[in-house]
mmCIF file of C-alpha atoms and ligand atoms in Angstrom:
data_model
loop_
_atom_site.group_PDB
_atom_site.id
_atom_site.type_symbol
_atom_site.label_atom_id
_atom_site.label_comp_id
_atom_site.label_asym_id
_atom_site.label_seq_id
_atom_site.Cartn_x
_atom_site.Cartn_y
_atom_site.Cartn_z
ATOM 1 C CA MET A 1 65.031 97.849 80.679
ATOM 2 C CA THR A 2 63.806 99.497 77.507
ATOM 3 C CA GLY A 3 65.549 101.332 74.707
ATOM 4 C CA GLU A 4 65.673 101.525 70.944
ATOM 5 C CA ASN A 5 68.678 99.209 70.719
ATOM 6 C CA ALA A 6 67.605 96.753 73.375
ATOM 7 C CA GLY A 7 66.694 94.179 70.733
ATOM 8 C CA ARG A 8 70.285 93.050 70.213
ATOM 9 C CA LEU A 9 70.752 92.001 73.845
ATOM 10 C CA PRO A 10 69.768 88.514 75.029
ATOM 11 C CA LYS A 11 66.275 88.564 76.539
ATOM 12 C CA GLY A 12 67.571 87.150 79.840
ATOM 13 C CA TRP A 13 69.895 90.131 80.186
ATOM 14 C CA LEU A 14 67.139 92.630 79.495
ATOM 15 C CA ASP A 15 65.000 91.136 82.234
ATOM 16 C CA THR A 16 67.674 91.665 84.877
ATOM 17 C CA LEU A 17 69.373 94.915 83.813
ATOM 18 C CA LYS A 18 68.177 98.226 85.255
ATOM 19 C CA MET A 19 70.247 100.167 82.765
ATOM 20 C CA PRO A 20 72.464 99.176 79.814
ATOM 21 C CA VAL A 21 75.802 99.441 81.639
ATOM 22 C CA ILE A 22 78.876 97.273 82.144
ATOM 23 C CA ALA A 23 81.119 98.121 85.111
ATOM 24 C CA ALA A 24 84.300 98.247 83.008
ATOM 25 C CA PRO A 25 87.170 95.918 83.925
ATOM 26 C CA MET A 26 90.008 97.869 85.542
ATOM 27 C CA PHE A 27 93.468 96.484 86.316
ATOM 28 C CA LEU A 28 94.309 96.678 90.052
ATOM 29 C CA VAL A 29 90.951 98.397 90.686
ATOM 30 C CA SER A 30 87.996 96.067 89.992
ATOM 31 C CA SER A 31 87.264 93.548 92.755
ATOM 32 C CA ALA A 32 84.927 90.573 93.122
ATOM 33 C CA ALA A 33 82.976 92.665 95.653
ATOM 34 C CA MET A 34 82.437 95.316 92.952
ATOM 35 C CA VAL A 35 81.200 92.648 90.556
ATOM 36 C CA LEU A 36 78.697 91.412 93.149
ATOM 37 C CA GLU A 37 77.419 94.913 93.972
ATOM 38 C CA ALA A 38 77.178 95.815 90.267
ATOM 39 C CA CYS A 39 75.040 92.749 89.556
ATOM 40 C CA ARG A 40 72.863 93.360 92.622
ATOM 41 C CA GLY A 41 72.347 96.947 91.469
ATOM 42 C CA GLY A 42 71.236 95.930 87.966
ATOM 43 C CA ILE A 43 74.330 96.512 85.816
ATOM 44 C CA ILE A 44 76.818 93.976 84.415
ATOM 45 C CA GLY A 45 79.705 93.482 86.853
ATOM 46 C CA CYS A 46 83.119 92.725 85.382
ATOM 47 C CA MET A 47 86.702 92.285 86.538
ATOM 48 C CA PRO A 48 89.896 91.404 84.694
ATOM 49 C CA THR A 49 91.147 87.893 85.518
ATOM 50 C CA VAL A 50 94.640 89.289 86.177
ATOM 51 C CA ASN A 51 93.378 91.160 89.254
ATOM 52 C CA ALA A 52 93.747 87.792 90.948
ATOM 53 C CA ARG A 53 97.520 87.332 90.863
ATOM 54 C CA THR A 54 97.371 83.662 89.865
ATOM 55 C CA PRO A 55 94.724 81.382 88.311
ATOM 56 C CA GLU A 56 94.584 79.539 91.667
ATOM 57 C CA ILE A 57 93.617 82.757 93.472
ATOM 58 C CA LEU A 58 91.128 83.530 90.703
ATOM 59 C CA ASP A 59 89.571 80.081 91.168
ATOM 60 C CA GLN A 60 89.125 80.808 94.879
ATOM 61 C CA ARG A 61 87.611 84.282 94.256
ATOM 62 C CA LEU A 62 85.210 82.964 91.611
ATOM 63 C CA SER A 63 84.111 80.162 93.898
ATOM 64 C CA GLU A 64 83.319 82.730 96.630
ATOM 65 C CA LEU A 65 81.578 84.954 94.101
ATOM 66 C CA ALA A 66 79.444 82.044 92.899
ATOM 67 C CA ASP A 67 78.437 81.383 96.531
ATOM 68 C CA SER A 68 77.479 85.036 97.003
ATOM 69 C CA PHE A 69 75.390 84.960 93.817
ATOM 70 C CA ASP A 70 73.651 81.792 95.025
ATOM 71 C CA LYS A 71 72.872 83.314 98.421
ATOM 72 C CA ALA A 72 71.521 86.534 96.900
ATOM 73 C CA SER A 73 69.350 84.578 94.438
ATOM 74 C CA ALA A 74 68.071 82.318 97.227
ATOM 75 C CA ALA A 75 67.074 85.480 99.124
ATOM 76 C CA GLY A 76 64.979 86.551 96.145
ATOM 77 C CA GLU A 77 67.358 89.122 94.652
ATOM 78 C CA VAL A 78 67.423 89.574 90.886
ATOM 79 C CA LEU A 79 71.006 89.703 89.648
ATOM 80 C CA ALA A 80 72.296 91.179 86.399
ATOM 81 C CA PRO A 81 74.773 89.060 84.376
ATOM 82 C CA TRP A 82 78.472 89.111 85.290
ATOM 83 C CA ALA A 83 81.573 89.153 83.128
ATOM 84 C CA LEU A 84 85.300 88.470 83.133
ATOM 85 C CA GLY A 85 87.904 90.506 81.255
ATOM 86 C CA VAL A 86 90.598 88.357 79.639
ATOM 87 C CA THR A 87 93.837 89.547 78.039
ATOM 88 C CA THR A 88 94.386 87.612 74.824
ATOM 89 C CA HIS A 89 97.774 89.168 74.013
ATOM 90 C CA ARG A 90 100.197 86.431 72.923
ATOM 91 C CA THR A 91 102.444 87.200 75.913
ATOM 92 C CA ASN A 92 99.715 86.259 78.408
ATOM 93 C CA GLU A 93 100.924 82.868 79.592
ATOM 94 C CA ARG A 94 97.974 82.277 81.915
ATOM 95 C CA LEU A 95 95.342 82.593 79.156
ATOM 96 C CA PRO A 96 94.672 78.795 78.893
ATOM 97 C CA ALA A 97 94.236 78.554 82.682
ATOM 98 C CA ASP A 98 91.943 81.607 82.758
ATOM 99 C CA LEU A 99 89.832 80.182 79.924
ATOM 100 C CA GLU A 100 89.507 76.892 81.822
ATOM 101 C CA LEU A 101 88.124 78.913 84.734
ATOM 102 C CA CYS A 102 85.656 80.528 82.315
ATOM 103 C CA ARG A 103 84.544 77.010 81.377
ATOM 104 C CA LYS A 104 84.186 76.126 85.071
ATOM 105 C CA TYR A 105 82.335 79.253 86.295
ATOM 106 C CA ARG A 106 80.548 80.171 83.049
ATOM 107 C CA PRO A 107 80.468 83.989 83.073
ATOM 108 C CA PRO A 108 77.633 84.948 80.695
ATOM 109 C CA LEU A 109 80.031 87.461 79.122
ATOM 110 C CA VAL A 110 83.784 87.376 78.474
ATOM 111 C CA ILE A 111 85.444 90.558 77.248
ATOM 112 C CA THR A 112 88.800 90.162 75.507
ATOM 113 C CA ALA A 113 91.427 92.907 75.401
ATOM 114 C CA MET A 114 94.830 93.530 73.840
ATOM 115 C CA GLY A 115 94.466 90.780 71.258
ATOM 116 C CA SER A 116 92.069 88.801 69.078
ATOM 117 C CA PRO A 117 88.852 87.469 70.684
ATOM 118 C CA LYS A 118 89.418 84.191 68.821
ATOM 119 C CA PRO A 119 91.068 82.191 71.647
ATOM 120 C CA ALA A 120 88.021 82.757 73.908
ATOM 121 C CA ILE A 121 85.226 82.089 71.446
ATOM 122 C CA GLU A 122 85.064 78.280 71.410
ATOM 123 C CA VAL A 123 85.160 77.909 75.191
ATOM 124 C CA VAL A 124 82.647 80.669 75.924
ATOM 125 C CA HIS A 125 80.230 79.675 73.166
ATOM 126 C CA SER A 126 80.392 76.040 74.370
ATOM 127 C CA TYR A 127 78.408 76.987 77.503
ATOM 128 C CA GLY A 128 76.230 79.621 75.821
ATOM 129 C CA GLY A 129 78.169 82.739 76.838
ATOM 130 C CA LEU A 130 78.955 85.748 74.664
ATOM 131 C CA VAL A 131 82.371 87.178 73.741
ATOM 132 C CA PHE A 132 82.919 90.901 73.289
ATOM 133 C CA ALA A 133 86.232 92.335 72.072
ATOM 134 C CA ASP A 134 87.659 95.611 73.352
ATOM 135 C CA VAL A 135 88.933 97.690 70.390
ATOM 136 C CA SER A 136 90.275 101.215 69.960
ATOM 137 C CA THR A 137 90.054 101.755 66.181
ATOM 138 C CA PRO A 138 87.605 100.770 63.399
ATOM 139 C CA GLU A 139 90.400 98.642 61.885
ATOM 140 C CA TYR A 140 90.734 96.529 65.042
ATOM 141 C CA ALA A 141 86.940 96.433 65.234
ATOM 142 C CA ARG A 142 86.767 94.900 61.769
ATOM 143 C CA LYS A 143 89.362 92.254 62.666
ATOM 144 C CA ALA A 144 87.514 91.350 65.870
ATOM 145 C CA ALA A 145 84.194 91.150 63.992
ATOM 146 C CA GLU A 146 85.777 88.860 61.396
ATOM 147 C CA ALA A 147 87.162 86.685 64.203
ATOM 148 C CA GLY A 148 83.569 86.092 65.356
ATOM 149 C CA ALA A 149 83.090 88.426 68.348
ATOM 150 C CA ASP A 150 79.442 88.736 69.419
ATOM 151 C CA GLY A 151 79.995 92.310 70.513
ATOM 152 C CA LEU A 152 82.565 95.077 70.183
ATOM 153 C CA VAL A 153 83.584 97.440 72.969
ATOM 154 C CA LEU A 154 84.543 100.697 71.277
ATOM 155 C CA VAL A 155 86.973 102.435 73.594
ATOM 156 C CA CYS A 156 86.586 106.036 72.473
ATOM 157 C CA ALA A 157 88.377 109.312 73.206
ATOM 158 C CA GLY A 158 88.471 110.403 76.842
ATOM 159 C CA ALA A 159 88.588 106.903 78.361
ATOM 160 C CA GLY A 160 90.495 105.818 81.447
ATOM 161 C CA GLY A 161 93.062 103.049 81.123
ATOM 162 C CA HIS A 162 94.329 102.606 77.573
ATOM 163 C CA THR A 163 92.247 105.186 75.749
ATOM 164 C CA GLY A 164 91.035 105.311 72.190
ATOM 165 C CA GLN A 165 91.363 108.585 70.326
ATOM 166 C CA ILE A 166 88.258 108.593 68.157
ATOM 167 C CA ALA A 167 85.158 110.444 69.341
ATOM 168 C CA ALA A 168 82.200 108.153 70.023
ATOM 169 C CA PRO A 169 79.839 109.459 67.274
ATOM 170 C CA ALA A 170 82.450 108.864 64.564
ATOM 171 C CA PHE A 171 83.572 105.505 65.958
ATOM 172 C CA VAL A 172 80.039 104.078 66.213
ATOM 173 C CA ASN A 173 79.131 105.210 62.715
ATOM 174 C CA ALA A 174 82.273 103.691 61.226
ATOM 175 C CA VAL A 175 81.692 100.333 62.935
ATOM 176 C CA ARG A 176 77.960 100.116 62.214
ATOM 177 C CA GLU A 177 78.806 100.142 58.500
ATOM 178 C CA PHE A 178 80.136 96.590 58.737
ATOM 179 C CA PHE A 179 78.960 95.201 62.103
ATOM 180 C CA ASP A 180 75.418 94.386 63.147
ATOM 181 C CA GLY A 181 76.217 92.802 66.529
ATOM 182 C CA ILE A 182 76.205 94.337 69.992
ATOM 183 C CA ILE A 183 78.112 97.605 70.343
ATOM 184 C CA VAL A 184 79.401 98.908 73.664
ATOM 185 C CA ILE A 185 80.662 102.494 73.884
ATOM 186 C CA GLY A 186 83.243 103.484 76.502
ATOM 187 C CA GLY A 187 85.056 106.709 77.278
ATOM 188 C CA ALA A 188 84.251 109.495 79.768
ATOM 189 C CA ILE A 189 80.745 108.177 80.438
ATOM 190 C CA SER A 190 80.194 108.848 84.120
ATOM 191 C CA THR A 191 76.532 109.897 84.484
ATOM 192 C CA GLY A 192 73.138 108.379 83.750
ATOM 193 C CA SER A 193 72.379 110.998 81.116
ATOM 194 C CA ALA A 194 75.683 110.240 79.351
ATOM 195 C CA VAL A 195 74.666 106.562 79.318
ATOM 196 C CA ARG A 196 71.385 107.541 77.685
ATOM 197 C CA SER A 197 73.178 109.741 75.136
ATOM 198 C CA ALA A 198 75.469 106.854 74.192
ATOM 199 C CA GLN A 199 72.375 104.713 73.551
ATOM 200 C CA VAL A 200 70.959 107.406 71.302
ATOM 201 C CA LEU A 201 74.279 107.376 69.410
ATOM 202 C CA GLY A 202 73.771 103.677 68.749
ATOM 203 C CA ALA A 203 75.253 101.816 71.699
ATOM 204 C CA ASP A 204 73.524 98.682 72.961
ATOM 205 C CA LEU A 205 75.537 98.826 76.181
ATOM 206 C CA VAL A 206 77.846 101.352 77.810
ATOM 207 C CA TYR A 207 81.164 100.959 79.681
ATOM 208 C CA VAL A 208 81.534 102.918 82.917
ATOM 209 C CA GLY A 209 85.047 102.743 84.401
ATOM 210 C CA THR A 210 86.471 105.902 85.950
ATOM 211 C CA ARG A 211 83.221 106.701 87.791
ATOM 212 C CA LEU A 212 83.776 103.523 89.853
ATOM 213 C CA ILE A 213 87.502 103.783 90.748
ATOM 214 C CA ALA A 214 86.815 105.491 94.078
ATOM 215 C CA CYS A 215 84.073 103.160 95.279
ATOM 216 C CA GLU A 216 84.628 101.633 98.705
ATOM 217 C CA GLU A 217 84.938 98.103 97.324
ATOM 218 C CA SER A 218 87.629 98.952 94.749
ATOM 219 C CA THR A 219 91.175 97.768 95.423
ATOM 220 C CA ALA A 220 92.672 101.093 94.295
ATOM 221 C CA ASP A 221 95.157 102.650 96.723
ATOM 222 C CA ALA A 222 93.437 105.069 99.149
ATOM 223 C CA ARG A 223 95.583 107.969 97.811
ATOM 224 C CA TYR A 224 94.509 107.112 94.253
ATOM 225 C CA LYS A 225 90.841 107.215 95.277
ATOM 226 C CA GLN A 226 91.329 110.605 96.930
ATOM 227 C CA MET A 227 93.136 111.967 93.850
ATOM 228 C CA VAL A 228 90.240 110.824 91.677
ATOM 229 C CA VAL A 229 87.754 112.560 93.996
ATOM 230 C CA GLU A 230 89.729 115.812 93.797
ATOM 231 C CA ALA A 231 90.542 115.730 90.056
ATOM 232 C CA THR A 232 88.796 117.190 87.038
ATOM 233 C CA SER A 233 89.748 116.657 83.405
ATOM 234 C CA LYS A 234 92.357 119.431 83.594
ATOM 235 C CA ASP A 235 94.326 117.276 86.040
ATOM 236 C CA LEU A 236 94.988 114.611 83.384
ATOM 237 C CA VAL A 237 97.913 114.187 81.018
ATOM 238 C CA MET A 238 97.629 111.960 77.956
ATOM 239 C CA THR A 239 100.829 110.112 77.169
ATOM 240 C CA ASN A 240 102.102 106.981 75.438
ATOM 241 C CA VAL A 241 105.539 107.195 76.984
ATOM 242 C CA LEU A 242 104.893 104.963 79.968
ATOM 243 C CA THR A 243 103.553 101.772 78.376
ATOM 244 C CA GLY A 244 103.676 102.451 74.640
ATOM 245 C CA ALA A 245 99.868 102.789 74.505
ATOM 246 C CA TRP A 246 97.971 106.068 74.958
ATOM 247 C CA SER A 247 96.607 106.614 78.429
ATOM 248 C CA HIS A 248 95.338 109.497 80.589
ATOM 249 C CA LYS A 249 97.320 109.759 83.813
ATOM 250 C CA LEU A 250 96.615 111.855 86.888
ATOM 251 C CA ARG A 251 99.247 114.636 86.919
ATOM 252 C CA ARG A 252 99.698 114.403 90.669
ATOM 253 C CA SER A 253 100.505 110.684 90.497
ATOM 254 C CA LEU A 254 103.234 111.415 87.939
ATOM 255 C CA GLU A 255 104.664 114.134 90.181
ATOM 256 C CA ALA A 256 104.528 111.815 93.190
ATOM 257 C CA VAL A 257 106.981 109.390 91.529
ATOM 258 C CA GLY A 258 109.302 112.217 90.485
ATOM 259 C CA LEU A 259 108.178 112.674 86.878
ATOM 260 C CA ASP A 260 107.508 116.037 85.248
ATOM 261 C CA PRO A 261 104.031 115.748 83.674
ATOM 262 C CA ASP A 262 104.899 118.465 81.145
ATOM 263 C CA ASN A 263 108.140 116.849 80.128
ATOM 264 C CA LEU A 264 107.467 113.151 80.058
ATOM 265 C CA ALA A 265 110.131 112.332 77.506
ATOM 266 C CA THR A 266 112.472 112.013 80.492
ATOM 267 C CA ALA A 267 110.261 109.205 81.790
ATOM 268 C CA LYS A 268 112.121 106.904 79.448
ATOM 269 C CA GLU A 269 114.917 107.061 81.990
ATOM 270 C CA PHE A 270 112.660 105.211 84.413
ATOM 271 C CA ASP A 271 112.603 101.479 84.323
ATOM 272 C CA LEU A 272 108.866 100.996 84.333
ATOM 273 C CA LYS A 273 109.161 97.239 84.353
ATOM 274 C CA TYR A 274 108.391 95.446 87.575
ATOM 275 C CA ALA A 275 111.742 96.018 89.278
ATOM 276 C CA ASP A 276 112.062 96.876 92.962
ATOM 277 C CA ASN A 277 112.146 100.534 93.942
ATOM 278 C CA LYS A 278 110.946 101.762 90.557
ATOM 279 C CA PRO A 279 107.586 103.338 89.846
ATOM 280 C CA LYS A 280 105.292 100.877 88.143
ATOM 281 C CA ALA A 281 103.174 101.959 85.214
ATOM 282 C CA TRP A 282 99.790 101.026 86.734
ATOM 283 C CA LYS A 283 100.510 100.406 90.390
ATOM 284 C CA ASP A 284 102.173 103.761 91.127
ATOM 285 C CA ILE A 285 101.076 105.981 88.232
ATOM 286 C CA TRP A 286 97.331 106.280 88.191
ATOM 287 C CA SER A 287 94.921 106.580 85.311
ATOM 288 C CA ALA A 288 91.477 108.146 85.012
ATOM 289 C CA GLY A 289 89.290 109.159 82.097
ATOM 290 C CA GLN A 290 87.922 112.594 81.268
ATOM 291 C CA GLY A 291 84.724 111.867 83.195
ATOM 292 C CA VAL A 292 86.759 112.021 86.424
ATOM 293 C CA GLY A 293 85.132 115.312 87.477
ATOM 294 C CA SER A 294 81.878 113.438 88.158
ATOM 295 C CA VAL A 295 83.440 111.572 91.081
ATOM 296 C CA ARG A 296 82.699 113.579 94.216
ATOM 297 C CA GLY A 297 83.401 111.166 97.032
ATOM 298 C CA ILE A 298 84.311 107.661 98.138
ATOM 299 C CA GLU A 299 80.999 105.829 98.215
ATOM 300 C CA PRO A 300 79.759 102.249 98.366
ATOM 301 C CA MET A 301 79.493 100.673 94.892
ATOM 302 C CA GLY A 302 75.790 99.963 95.445
ATOM 303 C CA GLU A 303 75.080 103.657 96.033
ATOM 304 C CA ILE A 304 76.983 104.738 92.940
ATOM 305 C CA VAL A 305 75.068 102.241 90.821
ATOM 306 C CA ALA A 306 71.725 103.281 92.344
ATOM 307 C CA GLY A 307 72.619 106.932 91.603
ATOM 308 C CA LEU A 308 73.445 106.120 87.984
ATOM 309 C CA VAL A 309 70.126 104.279 87.626
ATOM 310 C CA ARG A 310 68.244 107.294 89.046
ATOM 311 C CA GLU A 311 70.042 109.675 86.656
ATOM 312 C CA TYR A 312 69.374 107.363 83.726
ATOM 313 C CA ARG A 313 65.661 107.177 84.481
ATOM 314 C CA LYS A 314 65.499 110.956 84.848
ATOM 315 C CA ALA A 315 67.224 111.376 81.472
ATOM 316 C CA ILE A 316 64.545 109.217 79.876
ATOM 317 C CA ARG A 317 61.718 111.077 81.632
ATOM 318 C CA ASP A 318 63.243 114.407 80.545
ATOM 319 C CA GLU A 319 63.324 113.173 76.956
ATOM 320 C CA ALA A 320 59.599 112.516 77.029
ATOM 321 C CA VAL A 321 58.854 116.171 77.921
ATOM 322 C CA ASP A 322 61.407 117.596 75.474
ATOM 323 C CA PRO A 323 59.526 119.626 72.836
ATOM 324 C CA TRP A 324 61.431 117.792 70.098
ATOM 325 C CA PHE A 325 60.085 114.504 71.442
ATOM 326 C CA SER A 326 56.431 115.518 71.074
ATOM 327 C CA LYS A 327 57.265 117.060 67.712
ATOM 328 C CA TYR A 328 58.661 113.859 66.252
ATOM 329 C CA ALA A 329 57.665 110.827 68.375
ATOM 330 C CA GLY A 330 55.436 108.542 66.374
ATOM 331 C CA ASP A 331 56.187 110.537 63.230
ATOM 332 C CA ALA A 332 56.823 107.910 60.553
ATOM 333 C CA ALA A 333 57.996 110.461 57.976
HETATM 334 C C1 FMN B 401 92.645 102.255 86.149
HETATM 335 C C2 FMN B 401 92.087 101.589 84.926
HETATM 336 C C3 FMN B 401 92.514 100.309 84.609
HETATM 337 C C4 FMN B 401 92.001 99.669 83.472
HETATM 338 N N1 FMN B 401 92.388 98.385 83.215
HETATM 339 C C5 FMN B 401 91.817 97.704 82.191
HETATM 340 C C6 FMN B 401 92.105 96.325 81.978
HETATM 341 O O1 FMN B 401 92.853 95.693 82.723
HETATM 342 N N2 FMN B 401 91.509 95.696 80.933
HETATM 343 C C7 FMN B 401 90.661 96.365 80.099
HETATM 344 O O2 FMN B 401 90.148 95.757 79.167
HETATM 345 N N3 FMN B 401 90.393 97.667 80.266
HETATM 346 C C8 FMN B 401 90.928 98.344 81.297
HETATM 347 N N4 FMN B 401 90.606 99.654 81.519
HETATM 348 C C9 FMN B 401 89.704 100.331 80.591
HETATM 349 C C10 FMN B 401 88.261 100.185 81.027
HETATM 350 O O3 FMN B 401 87.843 98.836 80.910
HETATM 351 C C11 FMN B 401 87.335 101.086 80.166
HETATM 352 O O4 FMN B 401 87.637 100.949 78.801
HETATM 353 C C12 FMN B 401 87.443 102.554 80.541
HETATM 354 O O5 FMN B 401 87.522 102.691 81.927
HETATM 355 C C13 FMN B 401 86.222 103.323 80.027
HETATM 356 O O6 FMN B 401 86.420 104.702 80.118
HETATM 357 P P1 FMN B 401 86.097 105.588 81.427
HETATM 358 O O7 FMN B 401 87.153 105.214 82.428
HETATM 359 O O8 FMN B 401 86.266 106.963 80.943
HETATM 360 O O9 FMN B 401 84.736 105.242 81.913
HETATM 361 C C14 FMN B 401 91.086 100.335 82.645
HETATM 362 C C15 FMN B 401 90.649 101.618 82.992
HETATM 363 C C16 FMN B 401 91.133 102.240 84.126
HETATM 364 C C17 FMN B 401 90.627 103.611 84.488
#
């Protein structure tokens, strides 16, 4: 992989990545099979630990994943690094157990969300891994940098899941003023050319989430995948009513549980906690980012990744024949 910002990434990562992308961790969507196919395809595979319902199940999945990595390596495949997403919010009671599993399976990257990266740093650094912190404002970015994160994931406007609200160019600029580590940009990036544009903005790596929801290996409900295939950005509603945090939801999934997407204040009447017979904020009401229109079908993860790599390479080739490129490339002034 090449690129103007590639210098901040560990050399070992550069050798195995085909493009500077992390398959973003997605609750109830990312699977171990997606992580494997991401790494085989040359991007960083990641899943949130909580997608395995208990640490014991996570242990089992990571053991199987490690076996699959070993087999692929033995067969001569070059694998990109893999990552785990860990929730460091103080209410996450399984955090110590999940961090012990990080120590055991040594993901080269751990990405913290919904809290300080601090609890993960000692464990992950002890085996030579890196810790990135997912942040949605420059203020949180500063706190995470001060806590010692190696990288910051800037979740910008247009993202799936809990979205940020700051446009990527402004967010990157604000953070680069005080942070010289690795920057990841996320939010509505669903094509290879968008990945390239994020690099030009100053990203060292790029999060791609929504583009992968409908892959065959994802654990998303089949109706969710189909809704994602059929949706464009006009089919999204941004709300903070359901969980307290801002998120884009698919209108049709809100309607399917009896909510009026244009009048979500009434949603407060719903008990969105995990009670029986009630719609659940993530399980039954589905999120996607503004890049959702790029998803055209349910495809194997490997094919989606290969397509992104092709688009990314084309974007770079197109740059080289852009008249502005020949006008300014090599121009030191
Ligand atoms: C359905 C869904 C679930 C998500 N769950 C998580 C999560 O559990 N932890 C996390 O850090 N981010 C989560 N995210 C956010 C993604 O990691 C990432 O920031 C986002 O997908 C990037 O924007 P994009 O979807 O527009 O590509 C989720 C996103 C989606 C779409």
